[in-house]
Amino acid sequence: MHFAQIKISRILPLTIVLLGAILSIACENDTKDIDRLANIKAEEAVDISKDVTVIYSDSAKVKAELKAPEMRVYHDSTGNYEFKKGVLIIFFDEHAKEMQRVTSEYALQKKLEGLTEFRNNVVITKVDGTVIKTEELIYDENNKKYYGSQPITAEYNDGRTSAQGTSFTANEDFNDIRFMNGTAIHYPSSDSQLPSFGN
């Protein structure tokens, strides 16, 4: 009888230790799960729309049309719009005629800063046939201008003139592009008159 009591008293503490260890592991897992779920909830504070078309208008006049395979709207303090799978924006004049279009493989509209960033294979195509290419294009909504810190090339609609620079600024319709460290090449047409030197 006394022997049995000693045996039980030795088994009981071991059982309590094991039970305590199991409970502490279970509590640790619960805490990890709660943290994981909290992080997922924070990360998912975003609306994702597929095959998006957005029309921008002002005073009942269409100014631009945006198309994207995916648009993310963040519901955090930034309120940003992100286009991870690329974007196409078509701009129209006051008569609803296309002026130019911008495409890129990535875009981010920073609502609070009033900036829209286009990155990776950015192409601006003007209705006159001029094509401008760069890896970075930033639109400053407050100052109504574009700029970029990456190299830029422009192939003009005459087919004989091209220009490039290490960075640039431009007005909204890309009629006035200021190339930094710019160079240009112009091939005159066969009927062009060159100035004569001497006799």
mmCIF file with all atom_site columns, C-alpha atoms in Angstrom:
data_model
loop_
_atom_site.group_PDB
_atom_site.id
_atom_site.type_symbol
_atom_site.label_atom_id
_atom_site.label_alt_id
_atom_site.label_comp_id
_atom_site.label_asym_id
_atom_site.label_entity_id
_atom_site.label_seq_id
_atom_site.pdbx_PDB_ins_code
_atom_site.Cartn_x
_atom_site.Cartn_y
_atom_site.Cartn_z
_atom_site.occupancy
_atom_site.B_iso_or_equiv
_atom_site.pdbx_formal_charge
_atom_site.auth_seq_id
_atom_site.auth_comp_id
_atom_site.auth_asym_id
_atom_site.auth_atom_id
_atom_site.pdbx_PDB_model_num
ATOM 1   C CA . MET A 1 1   ? 0.000   0.000  0.000    1.00 0.00 ? 1   MET A CA 1
ATOM 2   C CA . HIS A 1 2   ? 2.750   2.367  0.874    1.00 0.00 ? 2   HIS A CA 1
ATOM 3   C CA . PHE A 1 3   ? 4.654   1.354  -2.307   1.00 0.00 ? 3   PHE A CA 1
ATOM 4   C CA . ALA A 1 4   ? 1.648   2.161  -4.500   1.00 0.00 ? 4   ALA A CA 1
ATOM 5   C CA . GLN A 1 5   ? 1.362   5.629  -3.008   1.00 0.00 ? 5   GLN A CA 1
ATOM 6   C CA . ILE A 1 6   ? 5.003   6.370  -3.798   1.00 0.00 ? 6   ILE A CA 1
ATOM 7   C CA . LYS A 1 7   ? 4.545   5.206  -7.378   1.00 0.00 ? 7   LYS A CA 1
ATOM 8   C CA . ILE A 1 8   ? 1.476   7.381  -7.871   1.00 0.00 ? 8   ILE A CA 1
ATOM 9   C CA . SER A 1 9   ? 3.162   10.395 -6.351   1.00 0.00 ? 9   SER A CA 1
ATOM 10  C CA . ARG A 1 10  ? 6.027   10.028 -8.837   1.00 0.00 ? 10  ARG A CA 1
ATOM 11  C CA . ILE A 1 11  ? 3.726   9.577  -11.864  1.00 0.00 ? 11  ILE A CA 1
ATOM 12  C CA . LEU A 1 12  ? 1.422   12.461 -10.964  1.00 0.00 ? 12  LEU A CA 1
ATOM 13  C CA . PRO A 1 13  ? 4.062   15.232 -11.164  1.00 0.00 ? 13  PRO A CA 1
ATOM 14  C CA . LEU A 1 14  ? 5.304   13.835 -14.494  1.00 0.00 ? 14  LEU A CA 1
ATOM 15  C CA . THR A 1 15  ? 1.749   13.897 -15.851  1.00 0.00 ? 15  THR A CA 1
ATOM 16  C CA . ILE A 1 16  ? 1.259   17.479 -14.668  1.00 0.00 ? 16  ILE A CA 1
ATOM 17  C CA . VAL A 1 17  ? 4.534   18.562 -16.305  1.00 0.00 ? 17  VAL A CA 1
ATOM 18  C CA . LEU A 1 18  ? 3.551   16.920 -19.617  1.00 0.00 ? 18  LEU A CA 1
ATOM 19  C CA . LEU A 1 19  ? 0.062   18.410 -19.475  1.00 0.00 ? 19  LEU A CA 1
ATOM 20  C CA . GLY A 1 20  ? 1.549   21.835 -18.733  1.00 0.00 ? 20  GLY A CA 1
ATOM 21  C CA . ALA A 1 21  ? 3.937   21.518 -21.675  1.00 0.00 ? 21  ALA A CA 1
ATOM 22  C CA . ILE A 1 22  ? 1.097   20.536 -24.027  1.00 0.00 ? 22  ILE A CA 1
ATOM 23  C CA . LEU A 1 23  ? -1.019  23.465 -22.856  1.00 0.00 ? 23  LEU A CA 1
ATOM 24  C CA . SER A 1 24  ? 1.852   25.925 -23.224  1.00 0.00 ? 24  SER A CA 1
ATOM 25  C CA . ILE A 1 25  ? 2.498   24.671 -26.786  1.00 0.00 ? 25  ILE A CA 1
ATOM 26  C CA . ALA A 1 26  ? -1.200  24.992 -27.561  1.00 0.00 ? 26  ALA A CA 1
ATOM 27  C CA . CYS A 1 27  ? -1.220  28.553 -26.188  1.00 0.00 ? 27  CYS A CA 1
ATOM 28  C CA . GLU A 1 28  ? 1.897   29.382 -28.191  1.00 0.00 ? 28  GLU A CA 1
ATOM 29  C CA . ASN A 1 29  ? 0.265   28.101 -31.379  1.00 0.00 ? 29  ASN A CA 1
ATOM 30  C CA . ASP A 1 30  ? -2.895  30.053 -30.617  1.00 0.00 ? 30  ASP A CA 1
ATOM 31  C CA . THR A 1 31  ? -0.853  33.238 -30.177  1.00 0.00 ? 31  THR A CA 1
ATOM 32  C CA . LYS A 1 32  ? 1.000   32.606 -33.434  1.00 0.00 ? 32  LYS A CA 1
ATOM 33  C CA . ASP A 1 33  ? -2.271  31.947 -35.250  1.00 0.00 ? 33  ASP A CA 1
ATOM 34  C CA . ILE A 1 34  ? -3.766  35.161 -33.871  1.00 0.00 ? 34  ILE A CA 1
ATOM 35  C CA . ASP A 1 35  ? -0.697  37.144 -34.967  1.00 0.00 ? 35  ASP A CA 1
ATOM 36  C CA . ARG A 1 36  ? -0.792  35.510 -38.405  1.00 0.00 ? 36  ARG A CA 1
ATOM 37  C CA . LEU A 1 37  ? -4.490  36.265 -38.843  1.00 0.00 ? 37  LEU A CA 1
ATOM 38  C CA . ALA A 1 38  ? -3.966  39.860 -37.695  1.00 0.00 ? 38  ALA A CA 1
ATOM 39  C CA . ASN A 1 39  ? -1.193  40.304 -40.261  1.00 0.00 ? 39  ASN A CA 1
ATOM 40  C CA . ILE A 1 40  ? -3.311  38.779 -43.034  1.00 0.00 ? 40  ILE A CA 1
ATOM 41  C CA . LYS A 1 41  ? -6.158  41.123 -42.176  1.00 0.00 ? 41  LYS A CA 1
ATOM 42  C CA . ALA A 1 42  ? -3.811  44.115 -42.320  1.00 0.00 ? 42  ALA A CA 1
ATOM 43  C CA . GLU A 1 43  ? -2.340  42.985 -45.641  1.00 0.00 ? 43  GLU A CA 1
ATOM 44  C CA . GLU A 1 44  ? -5.770  42.411 -47.160  1.00 0.00 ? 44  GLU A CA 1
ATOM 45  C CA . ALA A 1 45  ? -6.983  45.974 -46.606  1.00 0.00 ? 45  ALA A CA 1
ATOM 46  C CA . VAL A 1 46  ? -7.157  46.293 -50.385  1.00 0.00 ? 46  VAL A CA 1
ATOM 47  C CA . ASP A 1 47  ? -9.816  45.900 -53.068  1.00 0.00 ? 47  ASP A CA 1
ATOM 48  C CA . ILE A 1 48  ? -8.656  44.039 -56.188  1.00 0.00 ? 48  ILE A CA 1
ATOM 49  C CA . SER A 1 49  ? -10.611 44.542 -59.423  1.00 0.00 ? 49  SER A CA 1
ATOM 50  C CA . LYS A 1 50  ? -9.985  42.605 -62.643  1.00 0.00 ? 50  LYS A CA 1
ATOM 51  C CA . ASP A 1 51  ? -10.277 43.829 -66.273  1.00 0.00 ? 51  ASP A CA 1
ATOM 52  C CA . VAL A 1 52  ? -10.869 47.428 -65.256  1.00 0.00 ? 52  VAL A CA 1
ATOM 53  C CA . THR A 1 53  ? -12.043 50.312 -67.442  1.00 0.00 ? 53  THR A CA 1
ATOM 54  C CA . VAL A 1 54  ? -12.298 53.738 -65.797  1.00 0.00 ? 54  VAL A CA 1
ATOM 55  C CA . ILE A 1 55  ? -13.541 56.888 -67.548  1.00 0.00 ? 55  ILE A CA 1
ATOM 56  C CA . TYR A 1 56  ? -12.288 60.248 -66.240  1.00 0.00 ? 56  TYR A CA 1
ATOM 57  C CA . SER A 1 57  ? -14.498 63.210 -67.071  1.00 0.00 ? 57  SER A CA 1
ATOM 58  C CA . ASP A 1 58  ? -14.720 66.879 -66.166  1.00 0.00 ? 58  ASP A CA 1
ATOM 59  C CA . SER A 1 59  ? -17.803 69.041 -66.780  1.00 0.00 ? 59  SER A CA 1
ATOM 60  C CA . ALA A 1 60  ? -19.390 66.135 -68.717  1.00 0.00 ? 60  ALA A CA 1
ATOM 61  C CA . LYS A 1 61  ? -16.383 65.933 -71.048  1.00 0.00 ? 61  LYS A CA 1
ATOM 62  C CA . VAL A 1 62  ? -14.323 62.757 -71.209  1.00 0.00 ? 62  VAL A CA 1
ATOM 63  C CA . LYS A 1 63  ? -10.699 63.547 -70.434  1.00 0.00 ? 63  LYS A CA 1
ATOM 64  C CA . ALA A 1 64  ? -9.171  60.072 -70.261  1.00 0.00 ? 64  ALA A CA 1
ATOM 65  C CA . GLU A 1 65  ? -9.906  56.366 -70.294  1.00 0.00 ? 65  GLU A CA 1
ATOM 66  C CA . LEU A 1 66  ? -7.913  53.912 -68.192  1.00 0.00 ? 66  LEU A CA 1
ATOM 67  C CA . LYS A 1 67  ? -7.731  50.179 -68.906  1.00 0.00 ? 67  LYS A CA 1
ATOM 68  C CA . ALA A 1 68  ? -5.909  47.602 -66.784  1.00 0.00 ? 68  ALA A CA 1
ATOM 69  C CA . PRO A 1 69  ? -6.028  43.832 -66.217  1.00 0.00 ? 69  PRO A CA 1
ATOM 70  C CA . GLU A 1 70  ? -5.924  44.476 -62.462  1.00 0.00 ? 70  GLU A CA 1
ATOM 71  C CA . MET A 1 71  ? -6.384  47.480 -60.153  1.00 0.00 ? 71  MET A CA 1
ATOM 72  C CA . ARG A 1 72  ? -5.651  47.497 -56.417  1.00 0.00 ? 72  ARG A CA 1
ATOM 73  C CA . VAL A 1 73  ? -7.220  50.150 -54.187  1.00 0.00 ? 73  VAL A CA 1
ATOM 74  C CA . TYR A 1 74  ? -5.562  50.387 -50.767  1.00 0.00 ? 74  TYR A CA 1
ATOM 75  C CA . HIS A 1 75  ? -7.743  51.238 -47.785  1.00 0.00 ? 75  HIS A CA 1
ATOM 76  C CA . ASP A 1 76  ? -4.914  52.421 -45.569  1.00 0.00 ? 76  ASP A CA 1
ATOM 77  C CA . SER A 1 77  ? -3.639  55.906 -44.812  1.00 0.00 ? 77  SER A CA 1
ATOM 78  C CA . THR A 1 78  ? -2.272  56.278 -48.375  1.00 0.00 ? 78  THR A CA 1
ATOM 79  C CA . GLY A 1 79  ? -5.394  55.473 -50.409  1.00 0.00 ? 79  GLY A CA 1
ATOM 80  C CA . ASN A 1 80  ? -3.093  54.497 -53.299  1.00 0.00 ? 80  ASN A CA 1
ATOM 81  C CA . TYR A 1 81  ? -4.154  52.864 -56.561  1.00 0.00 ? 81  TYR A CA 1
ATOM 82  C CA . GLU A 1 82  ? -1.719  50.233 -57.876  1.00 0.00 ? 82  GLU A CA 1
ATOM 83  C CA . PHE A 1 83  ? -1.539  48.521 -61.258  1.00 0.00 ? 83  PHE A CA 1
ATOM 84  C CA . LYS A 1 84  ? 0.869   45.598 -60.890  1.00 0.00 ? 84  LYS A CA 1
ATOM 85  C CA . LYS A 1 85  ? -0.017  44.027 -64.245  1.00 0.00 ? 85  LYS A CA 1
ATOM 86  C CA . GLY A 1 86  ? 0.270   47.123 -66.385  1.00 0.00 ? 86  GLY A CA 1
ATOM 87  C CA . VAL A 1 87  ? -1.961  49.959 -67.508  1.00 0.00 ? 87  VAL A CA 1
ATOM 88  C CA . LEU A 1 88  ? -3.112  51.834 -70.614  1.00 0.00 ? 88  LEU A CA 1
ATOM 89  C CA . ILE A 1 89  ? -4.390  55.422 -70.411  1.00 0.00 ? 89  ILE A CA 1
ATOM 90  C CA . ILE A 1 90  ? -5.856  57.182 -73.448  1.00 0.00 ? 90  ILE A CA 1
ATOM 91  C CA . PHE A 1 91  ? -6.092  60.995 -73.238  1.00 0.00 ? 91  PHE A CA 1
ATOM 92  C CA . PHE A 1 92  ? -8.685  63.008 -75.180  1.00 0.00 ? 92  PHE A CA 1
ATOM 93  C CA . ASP A 1 93  ? -8.885  66.669 -76.192  1.00 0.00 ? 93  ASP A CA 1
ATOM 94  C CA . GLU A 1 94  ? -11.890 68.932 -75.641  1.00 0.00 ? 94  GLU A CA 1
ATOM 95  C CA . HIS A 1 95  ? -13.553 67.480 -78.767  1.00 0.00 ? 95  HIS A CA 1
ATOM 96  C CA . ALA A 1 96  ? -13.225 63.892 -77.460  1.00 0.00 ? 96  ALA A CA 1
ATOM 97  C CA . LYS A 1 97  ? -10.496 63.089 -79.991  1.00 0.00 ? 97  LYS A CA 1
ATOM 98  C CA . GLU A 1 98  ? -7.536  61.020 -78.887  1.00 0.00 ? 98  GLU A CA 1
ATOM 99  C CA . MET A 1 99  ? -4.395  63.071 -78.215  1.00 0.00 ? 99  MET A CA 1
ATOM 100 C CA . GLN A 1 100 ? -2.010  60.481 -76.813  1.00 0.00 ? 100 GLN A CA 1
ATOM 101 C CA . ARG A 1 101 ? -1.790  57.234 -74.894  1.00 0.00 ? 101 ARG A CA 1
ATOM 102 C CA . VAL A 1 102 ? 0.528   55.988 -72.154  1.00 0.00 ? 102 VAL A CA 1
ATOM 103 C CA . THR A 1 103 ? 1.284   52.331 -71.479  1.00 0.00 ? 103 THR A CA 1
ATOM 104 C CA . SER A 1 104 ? 3.505   50.786 -68.810  1.00 0.00 ? 104 SER A CA 1
ATOM 105 C CA . GLU A 1 105 ? 4.036   47.437 -67.129  1.00 0.00 ? 105 GLU A CA 1
ATOM 106 C CA . TYR A 1 106 ? 3.499   48.979 -63.675  1.00 0.00 ? 106 TYR A CA 1
ATOM 107 C CA . ALA A 1 107 ? 1.809   52.093 -62.314  1.00 0.00 ? 107 ALA A CA 1
ATOM 108 C CA . LEU A 1 108 ? 1.097   53.613 -58.911  1.00 0.00 ? 108 LEU A CA 1
ATOM 109 C CA . GLN A 1 109 ? -1.150  56.572 -58.186  1.00 0.00 ? 109 GLN A CA 1
ATOM 110 C CA . LYS A 1 110 ? -0.160  58.271 -54.932  1.00 0.00 ? 110 LYS A CA 1
ATOM 111 C CA . LYS A 1 111 ? -3.351  60.046 -54.000  1.00 0.00 ? 111 LYS A CA 1
ATOM 112 C CA . LEU A 1 112 ? -2.034  62.144 -51.119  1.00 0.00 ? 112 LEU A CA 1
ATOM 113 C CA . GLU A 1 113 ? 1.068   63.362 -52.990  1.00 0.00 ? 113 GLU A CA 1
ATOM 114 C CA . GLY A 1 114 ? -0.809  64.023 -56.231  1.00 0.00 ? 114 GLY A CA 1
ATOM 115 C CA . LEU A 1 115 ? 1.702   61.887 -58.153  1.00 0.00 ? 115 LEU A CA 1
ATOM 116 C CA . THR A 1 116 ? 1.261   59.034 -60.610  1.00 0.00 ? 116 THR A CA 1
ATOM 117 C CA . GLU A 1 117 ? 4.274   56.844 -61.360  1.00 0.00 ? 117 GLU A CA 1
ATOM 118 C CA . PHE A 1 118 ? 4.599   54.744 -64.505  1.00 0.00 ? 118 PHE A CA 1
ATOM 119 C CA . ARG A 1 119 ? 7.477   52.259 -64.535  1.00 0.00 ? 119 ARG A CA 1
ATOM 120 C CA . ASN A 1 120 ? 8.960   49.520 -66.723  1.00 0.00 ? 120 ASN A CA 1
ATOM 121 C CA . ASN A 1 121 ? 8.645   49.767 -70.492  1.00 0.00 ? 121 ASN A CA 1
ATOM 122 C CA . VAL A 1 122 ? 6.791   53.099 -70.494  1.00 0.00 ? 122 VAL A CA 1
ATOM 123 C CA . VAL A 1 123 ? 5.630   54.167 -73.969  1.00 0.00 ? 123 VAL A CA 1
ATOM 124 C CA . ILE A 1 124 ? 3.908   57.454 -74.841  1.00 0.00 ? 124 ILE A CA 1
ATOM 125 C CA . THR A 1 125 ? 2.313   57.409 -78.295  1.00 0.00 ? 125 THR A CA 1
ATOM 126 C CA . LYS A 1 126 ? 1.037   60.723 -79.632  1.00 0.00 ? 126 LYS A CA 1
ATOM 127 C CA . VAL A 1 127 ? -1.715  60.881 -82.221  1.00 0.00 ? 127 VAL A CA 1
ATOM 128 C CA . ASP A 1 128 ? 0.710   62.442 -84.737  1.00 0.00 ? 128 ASP A CA 1
ATOM 129 C CA . GLY A 1 129 ? 2.850   59.291 -84.631  1.00 0.00 ? 129 GLY A CA 1
ATOM 130 C CA . THR A 1 130 ? 5.586   60.473 -82.255  1.00 0.00 ? 130 THR A CA 1
ATOM 131 C CA . VAL A 1 131 ? 6.695   57.664 -79.911  1.00 0.00 ? 131 VAL A CA 1
ATOM 132 C CA . ILE A 1 132 ? 8.482   58.370 -76.614  1.00 0.00 ? 132 ILE A CA 1
ATOM 133 C CA . LYS A 1 133 ? 10.044  55.589 -74.533  1.00 0.00 ? 133 LYS A CA 1
ATOM 134 C CA . THR A 1 134 ? 11.480  55.509 -71.018  1.00 0.00 ? 134 THR A CA 1
ATOM 135 C CA . GLU A 1 135 ? 11.585  53.317 -67.911  1.00 0.00 ? 135 GLU A CA 1
ATOM 136 C CA . GLU A 1 136 ? 10.148  55.958 -65.571  1.00 0.00 ? 136 GLU A CA 1
ATOM 137 C CA . LEU A 1 137 ? 7.444   58.557 -66.076  1.00 0.00 ? 137 LEU A CA 1
ATOM 138 C CA . ILE A 1 138 ? 6.019   60.587 -63.195  1.00 0.00 ? 138 ILE A CA 1
ATOM 139 C CA . TYR A 1 139 ? 2.998   62.859 -63.518  1.00 0.00 ? 139 TYR A CA 1
ATOM 140 C CA . ASP A 1 140 ? 2.777   65.760 -61.059  1.00 0.00 ? 140 ASP A CA 1
ATOM 141 C CA . GLU A 1 141 ? -0.921  66.607 -60.900  1.00 0.00 ? 141 GLU A CA 1
ATOM 142 C CA . ASN A 1 142 ? -0.429  69.817 -58.912  1.00 0.00 ? 142 ASN A CA 1
ATOM 143 C CA . ASN A 1 143 ? 2.074   71.308 -61.374  1.00 0.00 ? 143 ASN A CA 1
ATOM 144 C CA . LYS A 1 144 ? 0.539   69.702 -64.503  1.00 0.00 ? 144 LYS A CA 1
ATOM 145 C CA . LYS A 1 145 ? 3.814   68.267 -65.768  1.00 0.00 ? 145 LYS A CA 1
ATOM 146 C CA . TYR A 1 146 ? 5.651   65.010 -66.424  1.00 0.00 ? 146 TYR A CA 1
ATOM 147 C CA . TYR A 1 147 ? 9.218   64.199 -65.483  1.00 0.00 ? 147 TYR A CA 1
ATOM 148 C CA . GLY A 1 148 ? 11.576  61.270 -65.133  1.00 0.00 ? 148 GLY A CA 1
ATOM 149 C CA . SER A 1 149 ? 15.086  60.500 -63.913  1.00 0.00 ? 149 SER A CA 1
ATOM 150 C CA . GLN A 1 150 ? 15.698  57.617 -66.350  1.00 0.00 ? 150 GLN A CA 1
ATOM 151 C CA . PRO A 1 151 ? 16.950  57.858 -69.955  1.00 0.00 ? 151 PRO A CA 1
ATOM 152 C CA . ILE A 1 152 ? 14.365  58.800 -72.567  1.00 0.00 ? 152 ILE A CA 1
ATOM 153 C CA . THR A 1 153 ? 14.192  58.459 -76.351  1.00 0.00 ? 153 THR A CA 1
ATOM 154 C CA . ALA A 1 154 ? 11.779  60.127 -78.771  1.00 0.00 ? 154 ALA A CA 1
ATOM 155 C CA . GLU A 1 155 ? 11.141  59.120 -82.378  1.00 0.00 ? 155 GLU A CA 1
ATOM 156 C CA . TYR A 1 156 ? 9.315   61.974 -84.081  1.00 0.00 ? 156 TYR A CA 1
ATOM 157 C CA . ASN A 1 157 ? 6.522   61.606 -86.604  1.00 0.00 ? 157 ASN A CA 1
ATOM 158 C CA . ASP A 1 158 ? 8.594   62.815 -89.567  1.00 0.00 ? 158 ASP A CA 1
ATOM 159 C CA . GLY A 1 159 ? 10.536  59.540 -89.440  1.00 0.00 ? 159 GLY A CA 1
ATOM 160 C CA . ARG A 1 160 ? 13.823  61.412 -89.762  1.00 0.00 ? 160 ARG A CA 1
ATOM 161 C CA . THR A 1 161 ? 14.333  62.889 -86.304  1.00 0.00 ? 161 THR A CA 1
ATOM 162 C CA . SER A 1 162 ? 15.111  61.237 -82.986  1.00 0.00 ? 162 SER A CA 1
ATOM 163 C CA . ALA A 1 163 ? 16.266  62.590 -79.654  1.00 0.00 ? 163 ALA A CA 1
ATOM 164 C CA . GLN A 1 164 ? 17.427  61.169 -76.376  1.00 0.00 ? 164 GLN A CA 1
ATOM 165 C CA . GLY A 1 165 ? 18.443  62.360 -72.939  1.00 0.00 ? 165 GLY A CA 1
ATOM 166 C CA . THR A 1 166 ? 19.463  61.088 -69.523  1.00 0.00 ? 166 THR A CA 1
ATOM 167 C CA . SER A 1 167 ? 16.310  62.549 -67.890  1.00 0.00 ? 167 SER A CA 1
ATOM 168 C CA . PHE A 1 168 ? 13.537  64.965 -68.837  1.00 0.00 ? 168 PHE A CA 1
ATOM 169 C CA . THR A 1 169 ? 10.595  67.210 -68.005  1.00 0.00 ? 169 THR A CA 1
ATOM 170 C CA . ALA A 1 170 ? 7.559   67.721 -70.244  1.00 0.00 ? 170 ALA A CA 1
ATOM 171 C CA . ASN A 1 171 ? 4.237   69.512 -70.327  1.00 0.00 ? 171 ASN A CA 1
ATOM 172 C CA . GLU A 1 172 ? 0.943   67.586 -70.195  1.00 0.00 ? 172 GLU A CA 1
ATOM 173 C CA . ASP A 1 173 ? 0.618   66.969 -73.938  1.00 0.00 ? 173 ASP A CA 1
ATOM 174 C CA . PHE A 1 174 ? 4.348   66.300 -74.528  1.00 0.00 ? 174 PHE A CA 1
ATOM 175 C CA . ASN A 1 175 ? 4.634   69.188 -76.992  1.00 0.00 ? 175 ASN A CA 1
ATOM 176 C CA . ASP A 1 176 ? 7.479   70.672 -74.943  1.00 0.00 ? 176 ASP A CA 1
ATOM 177 C CA . ILE A 1 177 ? 10.031  68.067 -73.813  1.00 0.00 ? 177 ILE A CA 1
ATOM 178 C CA . ARG A 1 178 ? 13.189  69.292 -72.072  1.00 0.00 ? 178 ARG A CA 1
ATOM 179 C CA . PHE A 1 179 ? 15.929  66.668 -72.390  1.00 0.00 ? 179 PHE A CA 1
ATOM 180 C CA . MET A 1 180 ? 18.783  66.733 -69.870  1.00 0.00 ? 180 MET A CA 1
ATOM 181 C CA . ASN A 1 181 ? 22.149  65.945 -71.514  1.00 0.00 ? 181 ASN A CA 1
ATOM 182 C CA . GLY A 1 182 ? 20.176  65.619 -74.726  1.00 0.00 ? 182 GLY A CA 1
ATOM 183 C CA . THR A 1 183 ? 21.331  64.689 -78.199  1.00 0.00 ? 183 THR A CA 1
ATOM 184 C CA . ALA A 1 184 ? 19.348  64.588 -81.424  1.00 0.00 ? 184 ALA A CA 1
ATOM 185 C CA . ILE A 1 185 ? 19.753  63.117 -84.899  1.00 0.00 ? 185 ILE A CA 1
ATOM 186 C CA . HIS A 1 186 ? 18.008  64.506 -87.973  1.00 0.00 ? 186 HIS A CA 1
ATOM 187 C CA . TYR A 1 187 ? 18.191  62.929 -91.440  1.00 0.00 ? 187 TYR A CA 1
ATOM 188 C CA . PRO A 1 188 ? 17.297  65.519 -94.083  1.00 0.00 ? 188 PRO A CA 1
ATOM 189 C CA . SER A 1 189 ? 15.030  64.495 -96.934  1.00 0.00 ? 189 SER A CA 1
ATOM 190 C CA . SER A 1 190 ? 16.471  64.144 -100.440 1.00 0.00 ? 190 SER A CA 1
ATOM 191 C CA . ASP A 1 191 ? 14.866  67.380 -101.604 1.00 0.00 ? 191 ASP A CA 1
ATOM 192 C CA . SER A 1 192 ? 16.195  69.402 -98.658  1.00 0.00 ? 192 SER A CA 1
ATOM 193 C CA . GLN A 1 193 ? 18.393  72.308 -99.546  1.00 0.00 ? 193 GLN A CA 1
ATOM 194 C CA . LEU A 1 194 ? 21.578  72.454 -97.570  1.00 0.00 ? 194 LEU A CA 1
ATOM 195 C CA . PRO A 1 195 ? 23.265  75.816 -97.155  1.00 0.00 ? 195 PRO A CA 1
ATOM 196 C CA . SER A 1 196 ? 26.131  76.379 -99.574  1.00 0.00 ? 196 SER A CA 1
ATOM 197 C CA . PHE A 1 197 ? 29.539  77.366 -98.312  1.00 0.00 ? 197 PHE A CA 1
ATOM 198 C CA . GLY A 1 198 ? 31.847  79.313 -100.587 1.00 0.00 ? 198 GLY A CA 1
ATOM 199 C CA . ASN A 1 199 ? 31.156  79.296 -104.359 1.00 0.00 ? 199 ASN A CA 1
#
